[in-house]
Short mmCIF file of C-alpha atoms in Angstrom, two decimals:
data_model
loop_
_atom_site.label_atom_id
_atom_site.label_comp_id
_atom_site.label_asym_id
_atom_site.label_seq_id
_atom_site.Cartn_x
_atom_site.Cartn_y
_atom_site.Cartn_z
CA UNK A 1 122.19 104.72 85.28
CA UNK A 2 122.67 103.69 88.83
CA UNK A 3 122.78 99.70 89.91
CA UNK A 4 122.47 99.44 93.73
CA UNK A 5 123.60 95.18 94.15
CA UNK A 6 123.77 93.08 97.48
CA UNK A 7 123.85 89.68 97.10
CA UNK A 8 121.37 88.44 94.58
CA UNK A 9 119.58 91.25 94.32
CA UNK A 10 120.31 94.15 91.97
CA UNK A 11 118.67 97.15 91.39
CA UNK A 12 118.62 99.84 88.41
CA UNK A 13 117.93 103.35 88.57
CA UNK A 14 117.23 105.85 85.56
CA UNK A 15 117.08 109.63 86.32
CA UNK A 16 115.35 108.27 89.81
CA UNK A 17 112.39 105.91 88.11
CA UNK A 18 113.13 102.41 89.06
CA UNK A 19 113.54 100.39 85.88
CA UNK A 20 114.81 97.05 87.40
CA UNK A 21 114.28 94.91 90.45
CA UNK A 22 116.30 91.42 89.83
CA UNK A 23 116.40 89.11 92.59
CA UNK A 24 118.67 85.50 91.23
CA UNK A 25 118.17 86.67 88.08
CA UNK A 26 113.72 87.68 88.28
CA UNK A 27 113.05 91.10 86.73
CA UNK A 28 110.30 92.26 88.71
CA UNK A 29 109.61 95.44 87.47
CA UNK A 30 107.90 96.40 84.06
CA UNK A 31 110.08 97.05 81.18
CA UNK A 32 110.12 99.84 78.76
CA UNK A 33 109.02 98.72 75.46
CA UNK A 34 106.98 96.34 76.39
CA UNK A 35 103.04 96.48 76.30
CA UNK A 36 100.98 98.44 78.62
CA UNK A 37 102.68 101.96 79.99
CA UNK A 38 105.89 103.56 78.60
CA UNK A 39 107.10 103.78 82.33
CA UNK A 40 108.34 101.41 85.05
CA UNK A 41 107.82 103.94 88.02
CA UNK A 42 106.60 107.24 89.04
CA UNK A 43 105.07 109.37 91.66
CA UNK A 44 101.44 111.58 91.83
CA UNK A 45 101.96 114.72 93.32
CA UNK A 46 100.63 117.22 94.49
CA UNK A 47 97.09 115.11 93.44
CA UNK A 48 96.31 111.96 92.29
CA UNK A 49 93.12 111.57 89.41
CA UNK A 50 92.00 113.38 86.19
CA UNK A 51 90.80 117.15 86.34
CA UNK A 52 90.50 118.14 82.88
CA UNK A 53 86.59 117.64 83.85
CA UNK A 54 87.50 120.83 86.52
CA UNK A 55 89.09 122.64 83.29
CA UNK A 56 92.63 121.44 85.15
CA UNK A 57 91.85 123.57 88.22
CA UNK A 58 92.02 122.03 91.35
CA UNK A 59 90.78 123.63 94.64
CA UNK A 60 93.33 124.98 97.00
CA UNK A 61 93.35 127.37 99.93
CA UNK A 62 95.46 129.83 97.73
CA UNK A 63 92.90 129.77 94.76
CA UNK A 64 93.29 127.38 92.38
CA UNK A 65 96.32 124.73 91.08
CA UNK A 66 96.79 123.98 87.53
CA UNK A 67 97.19 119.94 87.56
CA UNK A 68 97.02 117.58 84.72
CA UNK A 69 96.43 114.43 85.76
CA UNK A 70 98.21 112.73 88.56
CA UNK A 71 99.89 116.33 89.62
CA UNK A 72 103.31 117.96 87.87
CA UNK A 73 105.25 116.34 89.90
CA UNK A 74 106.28 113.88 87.25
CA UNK A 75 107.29 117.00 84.88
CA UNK A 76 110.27 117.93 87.12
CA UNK A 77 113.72 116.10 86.92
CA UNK A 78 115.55 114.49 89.61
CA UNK A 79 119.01 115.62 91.07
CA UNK A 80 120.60 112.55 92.59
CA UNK A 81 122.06 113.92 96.24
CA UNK A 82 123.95 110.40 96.65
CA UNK A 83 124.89 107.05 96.07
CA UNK A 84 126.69 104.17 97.50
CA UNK A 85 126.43 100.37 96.04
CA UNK A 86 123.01 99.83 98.16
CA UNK A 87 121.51 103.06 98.29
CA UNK A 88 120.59 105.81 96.48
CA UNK A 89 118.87 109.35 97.01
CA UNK A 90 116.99 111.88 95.00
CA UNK A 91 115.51 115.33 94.93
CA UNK A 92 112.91 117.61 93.13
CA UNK A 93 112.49 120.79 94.25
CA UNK A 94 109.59 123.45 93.09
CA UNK A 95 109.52 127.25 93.50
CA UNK A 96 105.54 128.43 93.98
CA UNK A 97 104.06 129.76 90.79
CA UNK A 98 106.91 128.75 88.53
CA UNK A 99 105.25 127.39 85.53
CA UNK A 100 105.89 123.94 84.20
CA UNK A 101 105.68 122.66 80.54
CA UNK A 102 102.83 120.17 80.36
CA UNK A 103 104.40 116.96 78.18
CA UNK A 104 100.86 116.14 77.16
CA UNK A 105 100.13 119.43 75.21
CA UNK A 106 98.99 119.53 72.57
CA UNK A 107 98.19 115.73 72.14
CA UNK A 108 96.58 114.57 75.38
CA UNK A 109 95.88 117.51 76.38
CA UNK A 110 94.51 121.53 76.46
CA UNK A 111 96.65 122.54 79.47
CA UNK A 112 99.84 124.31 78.36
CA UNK A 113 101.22 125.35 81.44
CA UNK A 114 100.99 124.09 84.92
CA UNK A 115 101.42 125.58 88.29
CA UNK A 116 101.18 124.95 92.34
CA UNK A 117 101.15 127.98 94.38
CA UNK A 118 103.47 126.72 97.47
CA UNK A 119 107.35 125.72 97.08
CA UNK A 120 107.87 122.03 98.18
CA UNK A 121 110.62 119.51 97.98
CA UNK A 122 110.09 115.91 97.31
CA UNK A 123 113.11 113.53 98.22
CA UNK A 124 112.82 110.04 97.37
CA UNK A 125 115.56 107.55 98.97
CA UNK A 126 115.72 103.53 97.54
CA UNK A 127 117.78 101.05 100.56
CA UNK A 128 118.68 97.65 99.01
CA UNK A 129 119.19 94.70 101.42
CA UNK A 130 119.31 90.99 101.21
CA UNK A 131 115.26 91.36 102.71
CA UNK A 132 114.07 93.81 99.87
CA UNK A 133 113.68 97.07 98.30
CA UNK A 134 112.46 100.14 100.29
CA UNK A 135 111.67 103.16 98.84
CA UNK A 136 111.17 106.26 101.09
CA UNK A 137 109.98 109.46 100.25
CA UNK A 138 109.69 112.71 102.08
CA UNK A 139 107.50 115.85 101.32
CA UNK A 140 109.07 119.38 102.54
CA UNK A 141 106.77 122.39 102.48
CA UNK A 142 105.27 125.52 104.24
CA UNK A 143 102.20 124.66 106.81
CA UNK A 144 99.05 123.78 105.64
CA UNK A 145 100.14 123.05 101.89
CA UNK A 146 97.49 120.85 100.80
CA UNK A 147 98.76 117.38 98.68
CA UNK A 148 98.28 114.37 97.90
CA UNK A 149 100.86 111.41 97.04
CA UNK A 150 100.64 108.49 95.43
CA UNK A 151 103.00 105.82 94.30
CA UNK A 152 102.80 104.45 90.52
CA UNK A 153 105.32 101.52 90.29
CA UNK A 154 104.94 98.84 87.52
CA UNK A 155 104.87 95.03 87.67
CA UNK A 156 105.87 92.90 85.34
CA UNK A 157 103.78 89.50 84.76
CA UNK A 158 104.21 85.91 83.67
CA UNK A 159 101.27 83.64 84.10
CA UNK A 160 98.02 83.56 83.45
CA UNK A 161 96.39 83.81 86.32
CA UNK A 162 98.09 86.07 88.68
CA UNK A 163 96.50 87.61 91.98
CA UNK A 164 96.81 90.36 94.18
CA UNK A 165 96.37 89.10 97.67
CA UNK A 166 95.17 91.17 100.44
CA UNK A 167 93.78 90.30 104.25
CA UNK A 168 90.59 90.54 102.58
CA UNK A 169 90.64 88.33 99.77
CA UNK A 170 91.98 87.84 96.34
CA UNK A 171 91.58 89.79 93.24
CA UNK A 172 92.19 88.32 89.88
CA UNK A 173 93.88 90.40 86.65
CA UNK A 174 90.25 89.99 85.61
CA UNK A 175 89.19 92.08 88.51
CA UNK A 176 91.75 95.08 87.80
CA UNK A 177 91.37 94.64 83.59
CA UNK A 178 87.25 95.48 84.15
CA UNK A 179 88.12 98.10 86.50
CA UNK A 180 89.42 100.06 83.25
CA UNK A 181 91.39 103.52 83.30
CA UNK A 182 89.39 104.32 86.79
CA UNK A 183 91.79 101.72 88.48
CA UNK A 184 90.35 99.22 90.89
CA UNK A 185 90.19 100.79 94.64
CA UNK A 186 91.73 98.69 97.49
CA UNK A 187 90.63 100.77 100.62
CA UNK A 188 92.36 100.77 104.21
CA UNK A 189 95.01 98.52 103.47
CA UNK A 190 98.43 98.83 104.08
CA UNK A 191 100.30 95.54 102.69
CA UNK A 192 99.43 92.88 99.95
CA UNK A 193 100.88 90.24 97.93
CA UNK A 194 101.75 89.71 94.23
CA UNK A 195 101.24 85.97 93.23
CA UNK A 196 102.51 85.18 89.91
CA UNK A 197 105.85 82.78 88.30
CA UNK A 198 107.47 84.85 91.89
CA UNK A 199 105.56 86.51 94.98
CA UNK A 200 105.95 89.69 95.71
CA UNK A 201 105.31 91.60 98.63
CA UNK A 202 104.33 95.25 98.31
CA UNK A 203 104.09 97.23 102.68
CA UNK A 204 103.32 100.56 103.07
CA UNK A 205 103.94 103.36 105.34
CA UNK A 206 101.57 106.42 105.79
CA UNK A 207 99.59 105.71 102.25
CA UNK A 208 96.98 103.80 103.90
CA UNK A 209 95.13 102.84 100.25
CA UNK A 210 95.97 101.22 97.05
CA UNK A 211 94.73 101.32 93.31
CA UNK A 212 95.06 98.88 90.78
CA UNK A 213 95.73 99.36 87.38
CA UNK A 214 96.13 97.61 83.96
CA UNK A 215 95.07 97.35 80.22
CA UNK A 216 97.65 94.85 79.54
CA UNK A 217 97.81 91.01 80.78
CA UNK A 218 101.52 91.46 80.96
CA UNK A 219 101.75 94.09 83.49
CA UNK A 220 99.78 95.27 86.57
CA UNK A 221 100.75 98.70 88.50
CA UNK A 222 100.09 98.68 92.19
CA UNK A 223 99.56 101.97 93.56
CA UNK A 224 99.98 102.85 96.95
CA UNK A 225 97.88 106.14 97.47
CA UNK A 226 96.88 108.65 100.51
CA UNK A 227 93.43 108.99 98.51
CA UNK A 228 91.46 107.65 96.13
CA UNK A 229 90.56 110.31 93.04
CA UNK A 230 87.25 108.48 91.98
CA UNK A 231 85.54 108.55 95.23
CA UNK A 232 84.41 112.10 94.40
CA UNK A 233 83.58 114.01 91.06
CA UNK A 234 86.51 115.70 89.14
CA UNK A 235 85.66 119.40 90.90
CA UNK A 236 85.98 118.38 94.70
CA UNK A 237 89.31 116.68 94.27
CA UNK A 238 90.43 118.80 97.11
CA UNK A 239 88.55 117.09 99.48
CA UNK A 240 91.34 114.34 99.00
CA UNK A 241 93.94 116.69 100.50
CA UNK A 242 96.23 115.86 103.30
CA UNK A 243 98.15 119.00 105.20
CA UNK A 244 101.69 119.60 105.70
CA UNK A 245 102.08 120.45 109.64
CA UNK A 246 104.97 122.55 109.50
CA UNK A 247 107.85 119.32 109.58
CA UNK A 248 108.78 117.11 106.57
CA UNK A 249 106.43 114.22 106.35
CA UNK A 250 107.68 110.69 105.47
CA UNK A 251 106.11 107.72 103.54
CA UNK A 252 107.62 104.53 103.09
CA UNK A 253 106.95 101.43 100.46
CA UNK A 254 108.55 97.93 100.87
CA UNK A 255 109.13 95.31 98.15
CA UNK A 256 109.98 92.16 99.27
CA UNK A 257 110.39 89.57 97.43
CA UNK A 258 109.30 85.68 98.83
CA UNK A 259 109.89 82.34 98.16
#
Protein backbone atom coordinates (compact mmCIF):
# COMPACT_ATOMS: atom_id res chain seq x y z
CA UNK A 1 0.00 0.00 0.00
CA UNK A 2 1.31 3.40 -0.78
CA UNK A 3 -0.04 6.74 1.26
CA UNK A 4 1.11 9.89 -0.61
CA UNK A 5 0.16 12.85 2.55
CA UNK A 6 0.64 16.76 2.35
CA UNK A 7 -1.05 18.58 4.71
CA UNK A 8 -4.60 17.44 5.17
CA UNK A 9 -4.78 15.53 2.43
CA UNK A 10 -3.78 11.87 2.21
CA UNK A 11 -3.89 9.58 -0.40
CA UNK A 12 -3.86 5.57 -0.67
CA UNK A 13 -2.69 3.52 -3.36
CA UNK A 14 -3.26 -0.38 -3.90
CA UNK A 15 -1.30 -2.14 -6.71
CA UNK A 16 -1.91 1.48 -8.62
CA UNK A 17 -6.03 1.69 -8.14
CA UNK A 18 -6.71 4.59 -5.96
CA UNK A 19 -8.61 3.36 -2.93
CA UNK A 20 -8.58 6.61 -0.79
CA UNK A 21 -8.78 10.35 -1.25
CA UNK A 22 -9.08 11.99 2.47
CA UNK A 23 -8.98 15.58 2.64
CA UNK A 24 -9.44 16.73 6.95
CA UNK A 25 -10.53 13.55 7.43
CA UNK A 26 -13.49 13.17 3.95
CA UNK A 27 -13.02 9.85 2.16
CA UNK A 28 -13.85 10.72 -1.22
CA UNK A 29 -13.40 7.79 -3.02
CA UNK A 30 -15.65 4.57 -3.04
CA UNK A 31 -14.78 1.86 -0.72
CA UNK A 32 -14.40 -1.77 -1.27
CA UNK A 33 -17.11 -3.62 0.34
CA UNK A 34 -19.46 -1.36 0.12
CA UNK A 35 -22.53 -1.43 -2.35
CA UNK A 36 -22.31 -0.80 -5.96
CA UNK A 37 -18.77 -1.96 -7.77
CA UNK A 38 -16.04 -4.12 -6.12
CA UNK A 39 -13.50 -1.37 -7.30
CA UNK A 40 -12.55 2.20 -6.36
CA UNK A 41 -10.58 2.95 -9.70
CA UNK A 42 -9.59 1.72 -13.00
CA UNK A 43 -8.74 2.46 -16.53
CA UNK A 44 -10.49 1.30 -20.22
CA UNK A 45 -8.02 0.49 -22.58
CA UNK A 46 -7.42 -0.13 -25.52
CA UNK A 47 -11.62 0.45 -25.88
CA UNK A 48 -14.17 1.53 -23.85
CA UNK A 49 -18.01 -0.39 -24.18
CA UNK A 50 -19.33 -4.01 -24.46
CA UNK A 51 -18.44 -6.23 -27.61
CA UNK A 52 -19.59 -9.54 -26.75
CA UNK A 53 -22.51 -8.38 -29.32
CA UNK A 54 -19.23 -8.31 -32.03
CA UNK A 55 -18.42 -11.99 -30.62
CA UNK A 56 -15.45 -9.87 -28.59
CA UNK A 57 -13.84 -8.80 -31.87
CA UNK A 58 -13.19 -5.39 -32.31
CA UNK A 59 -12.09 -3.80 -35.66
CA UNK A 60 -8.51 -2.85 -36.06
CA UNK A 61 -6.20 -2.06 -38.95
CA UNK A 62 -4.26 -5.36 -38.12
CA UNK A 63 -7.49 -7.59 -38.24
CA UNK A 64 -9.25 -7.96 -35.37
CA UNK A 65 -8.64 -7.38 -31.21
CA UNK A 66 -10.04 -9.70 -28.76
CA UNK A 67 -11.61 -7.16 -26.00
CA UNK A 68 -13.99 -7.90 -23.27
CA UNK A 69 -15.52 -5.10 -22.17
CA UNK A 70 -13.80 -1.90 -21.36
CA UNK A 71 -10.36 -3.36 -23.07
CA UNK A 72 -7.60 -5.82 -21.14
CA UNK A 73 -6.03 -3.27 -19.91
CA UNK A 74 -7.43 -3.82 -16.47
CA UNK A 75 -6.11 -7.65 -16.65
CA UNK A 76 -2.44 -6.54 -16.47
CA UNK A 77 -0.67 -5.64 -13.11
CA UNK A 78 1.10 -2.57 -12.27
CA UNK A 79 4.93 -2.21 -11.55
CA UNK A 80 5.35 0.85 -9.38
CA UNK A 81 8.60 2.81 -11.09
CA UNK A 82 8.60 5.29 -7.93
CA UNK A 83 7.52 6.91 -4.98
CA UNK A 84 8.16 9.78 -2.77
CA UNK A 85 5.59 11.02 0.15
CA UNK A 86 3.48 13.09 -2.64
CA UNK A 87 3.87 11.21 -5.65
CA UNK A 88 3.72 8.10 -7.06
CA UNK A 89 4.25 6.34 -10.58
CA UNK A 90 3.15 3.23 -12.35
CA UNK A 91 3.58 1.06 -15.38
CA UNK A 92 1.88 -1.71 -17.54
CA UNK A 93 3.51 -2.82 -20.32
CA UNK A 94 2.01 -5.32 -23.21
CA UNK A 95 3.91 -7.37 -25.81
CA UNK A 96 1.52 -7.64 -29.24
CA UNK A 97 -0.30 -10.92 -29.45
CA UNK A 98 0.57 -12.13 -25.97
CA UNK A 99 -2.57 -13.58 -24.70
CA UNK A 100 -4.22 -12.48 -21.52
CA UNK A 101 -6.45 -14.53 -19.08
CA UNK A 102 -9.94 -13.05 -19.20
CA UNK A 103 -11.08 -12.79 -15.19
CA UNK A 104 -14.66 -12.99 -16.36
CA UNK A 105 -14.47 -16.55 -17.94
CA UNK A 106 -16.37 -18.65 -17.42
CA UNK A 107 -18.96 -16.59 -15.35
CA UNK A 108 -19.48 -13.30 -17.17
CA UNK A 109 -18.25 -14.34 -19.92
CA UNK A 110 -17.40 -16.76 -23.31
CA UNK A 111 -14.04 -15.09 -24.06
CA UNK A 112 -11.14 -17.13 -22.67
CA UNK A 113 -8.34 -15.41 -23.95
CA UNK A 114 -7.72 -11.90 -24.98
CA UNK A 115 -5.34 -10.21 -27.26
CA UNK A 116 -4.21 -6.65 -28.96
CA UNK A 117 -1.99 -6.95 -31.85
CA UNK A 118 0.47 -3.81 -31.13
CA UNK A 119 2.90 -3.57 -27.92
CA UNK A 120 2.02 -0.42 -25.83
CA UNK A 121 2.92 0.93 -22.47
CA UNK A 122 0.54 2.68 -20.23
CA UNK A 123 2.16 4.80 -17.32
CA UNK A 124 -0.05 6.33 -14.92
CA UNK A 125 1.58 9.07 -12.44
CA UNK A 126 -0.75 10.46 -9.15
CA UNK A 127 0.90 14.32 -7.79
CA UNK A 128 -0.61 15.21 -4.37
CA UNK A 129 -0.63 18.92 -3.37
CA UNK A 130 -2.37 21.07 -0.88
CA UNK A 131 -4.78 22.11 -4.33
CA UNK A 132 -5.70 18.39 -5.23
CA UNK A 133 -5.10 15.14 -6.74
CA UNK A 134 -3.82 14.80 -10.36
CA UNK A 135 -3.60 11.80 -12.04
CA UNK A 136 -1.64 11.63 -15.36
CA UNK A 137 -1.40 9.00 -17.69
CA UNK A 138 0.62 8.41 -20.77
CA UNK A 139 0.07 5.90 -23.71
CA UNK A 140 3.46 4.62 -25.53
CA UNK A 141 3.03 2.74 -28.80
CA UNK A 142 4.03 2.19 -32.52
CA UNK A 143 2.23 4.81 -35.12
CA UNK A 144 -1.13 4.52 -35.95
CA UNK A 145 -2.11 2.02 -33.01
CA UNK A 146 -5.66 2.60 -32.75
CA UNK A 147 -7.14 3.08 -28.79
CA UNK A 148 -9.24 4.37 -26.83
CA UNK A 149 -8.95 5.48 -22.99
CA UNK A 150 -11.14 6.06 -20.52
CA UNK A 151 -10.99 6.79 -16.86
CA UNK A 152 -13.30 4.70 -14.31
CA UNK A 153 -12.78 6.29 -10.82
CA UNK A 154 -15.45 5.81 -8.05
CA UNK A 155 -17.24 8.31 -5.78
CA UNK A 156 -18.38 7.80 -2.73
CA UNK A 157 -21.86 9.52 -1.61
CA UNK A 158 -23.64 10.90 1.41
CA UNK A 159 -26.85 12.71 0.81
CA UNK A 160 -29.71 12.33 -0.83
CA UNK A 161 -29.73 14.46 -3.37
CA UNK A 162 -26.38 14.85 -4.87
CA UNK A 163 -25.60 16.50 -8.39
CA UNK A 164 -23.18 16.49 -10.98
CA UNK A 165 -22.73 20.01 -12.14
CA UNK A 166 -21.59 20.91 -15.50
CA UNK A 167 -21.57 24.46 -17.66
CA UNK A 168 -24.64 23.08 -18.96
CA UNK A 169 -26.76 22.26 -16.20
CA UNK A 170 -27.30 19.87 -13.42
CA UNK A 171 -27.94 16.23 -13.39
CA UNK A 172 -29.49 14.52 -10.49
CA UNK A 173 -28.47 10.65 -9.19
CA UNK A 174 -31.94 10.18 -10.67
CA UNK A 175 -30.63 11.17 -14.02
CA UNK A 176 -27.49 8.68 -13.97
CA UNK A 177 -29.68 5.68 -11.91
CA UNK A 178 -32.30 5.68 -15.24
CA UNK A 179 -29.45 5.86 -17.47
CA UNK A 180 -28.80 2.06 -16.33
CA UNK A 181 -25.60 -0.09 -17.29
CA UNK A 182 -25.40 2.17 -20.70
CA UNK A 183 -24.06 5.06 -18.41
CA UNK A 184 -25.41 8.54 -18.89
CA UNK A 185 -23.30 10.49 -21.79
CA UNK A 186 -21.94 13.99 -20.90
CA UNK A 187 -20.57 15.16 -24.38
CA UNK A 188 -17.79 17.92 -25.03
CA UNK A 189 -17.05 18.69 -21.65
CA UNK A 190 -13.97 18.89 -20.02
CA UNK A 191 -14.60 19.82 -16.15
CA UNK A 192 -17.63 19.36 -13.71
CA UNK A 193 -18.53 19.40 -10.20
CA UNK A 194 -19.57 16.83 -7.56
CA UNK A 195 -22.14 18.39 -5.05
CA UNK A 196 -22.84 16.26 -2.18
CA UNK A 197 -21.97 16.43 2.15
CA UNK A 198 -18.30 17.90 0.13
CA UNK A 199 -17.78 19.32 -3.57
CA UNK A 200 -15.70 17.90 -5.66
CA UNK A 201 -14.13 18.99 -8.65
CA UNK A 202 -13.32 16.49 -11.38
CA UNK A 203 -10.82 18.67 -14.86
CA UNK A 204 -9.71 16.92 -17.60
CA UNK A 205 -7.00 16.92 -20.05
CA UNK A 206 -7.24 15.42 -23.64
CA UNK A 207 -10.55 13.14 -22.72
CA UNK A 208 -12.84 15.68 -23.93
CA UNK A 209 -16.21 13.48 -22.72
CA UNK A 210 -17.59 11.97 -19.64
CA UNK A 211 -20.01 9.01 -18.67
CA UNK A 212 -21.90 8.55 -15.74
CA UNK A 213 -22.51 5.58 -13.99
CA UNK A 214 -24.38 4.00 -11.00
CA UNK A 215 -26.83 1.27 -9.69
CA UNK A 216 -26.25 2.23 -6.22
CA UNK A 217 -27.43 5.60 -4.32
CA UNK A 218 -24.23 5.38 -2.41
CA UNK A 219 -21.80 5.70 -5.12
CA UNK A 220 -21.57 7.41 -8.55
CA UNK A 221 -18.42 6.76 -11.01
CA UNK A 222 -17.48 9.67 -13.18
CA UNK A 223 -15.81 8.69 -16.22
CA UNK A 224 -13.70 10.78 -18.14
CA UNK A 225 -13.60 9.18 -21.74
CA UNK A 226 -12.00 10.01 -25.38
CA UNK A 227 -15.35 8.31 -26.75
CA UNK A 228 -18.48 7.34 -25.99
CA UNK A 229 -19.17 3.28 -26.73
CA UNK A 230 -23.06 3.67 -27.11
CA UNK A 231 -23.08 6.20 -29.76
CA UNK A 232 -22.63 3.37 -32.28
CA UNK A 233 -23.71 -0.42 -32.37
CA UNK A 234 -21.38 -3.04 -30.70
CA UNK A 235 -19.61 -3.95 -34.38
CA UNK A 236 -18.32 -0.36 -35.37
CA UNK A 237 -16.67 0.29 -32.06
CA UNK A 238 -13.66 1.16 -34.05
CA UNK A 239 -15.00 4.12 -35.29
CA UNK A 240 -14.28 5.40 -31.62
CA UNK A 241 -10.53 5.05 -32.20
CA UNK A 242 -8.00 7.70 -31.62
CA UNK A 243 -4.25 7.17 -33.31
CA UNK A 244 -0.99 7.11 -31.74
CA UNK A 245 1.29 9.65 -33.93
CA UNK A 246 4.50 8.16 -33.38
CA UNK A 247 5.27 10.17 -29.63
CA UNK A 248 3.77 9.18 -26.23
CA UNK A 249 0.47 10.87 -25.77
CA UNK A 250 -0.56 12.36 -22.38
CA UNK A 251 -3.96 12.75 -20.57
CA UNK A 252 -4.45 14.35 -17.43
CA UNK A 253 -7.49 14.25 -14.65
CA UNK A 254 -7.71 16.72 -11.68
CA UNK A 255 -9.57 16.22 -8.37
CA UNK A 256 -9.93 19.05 -6.43
CA UNK A 257 -11.57 19.21 -3.67
CA UNK A 258 -13.69 22.76 -2.60
CA UNK A 259 -15.07 24.31 0.17
Amino acid sequence: MTKLTILDHTVRISKGELVSYKVAGHEFIHQKGSPGWGNSDTEMFPVIGPTAGAGFAVQVPKGNAIQDQHGLLRELEYEKLDETSHHAVYLKNYVAGTPVKNSKFPEMSTARWLLWPYDFEFRKSYELSEKGLEIKFTVSGPKDMPFMLGYHPAFKLYSDYPLVVTDRGSITLTDVLKAGSRALQVAECASLILKDLKAIKVATEGFGNFMLWTEVPNMICIEPITFYPYSVPQDKLHEGFQYLAGEPVHFKVNLAPMD
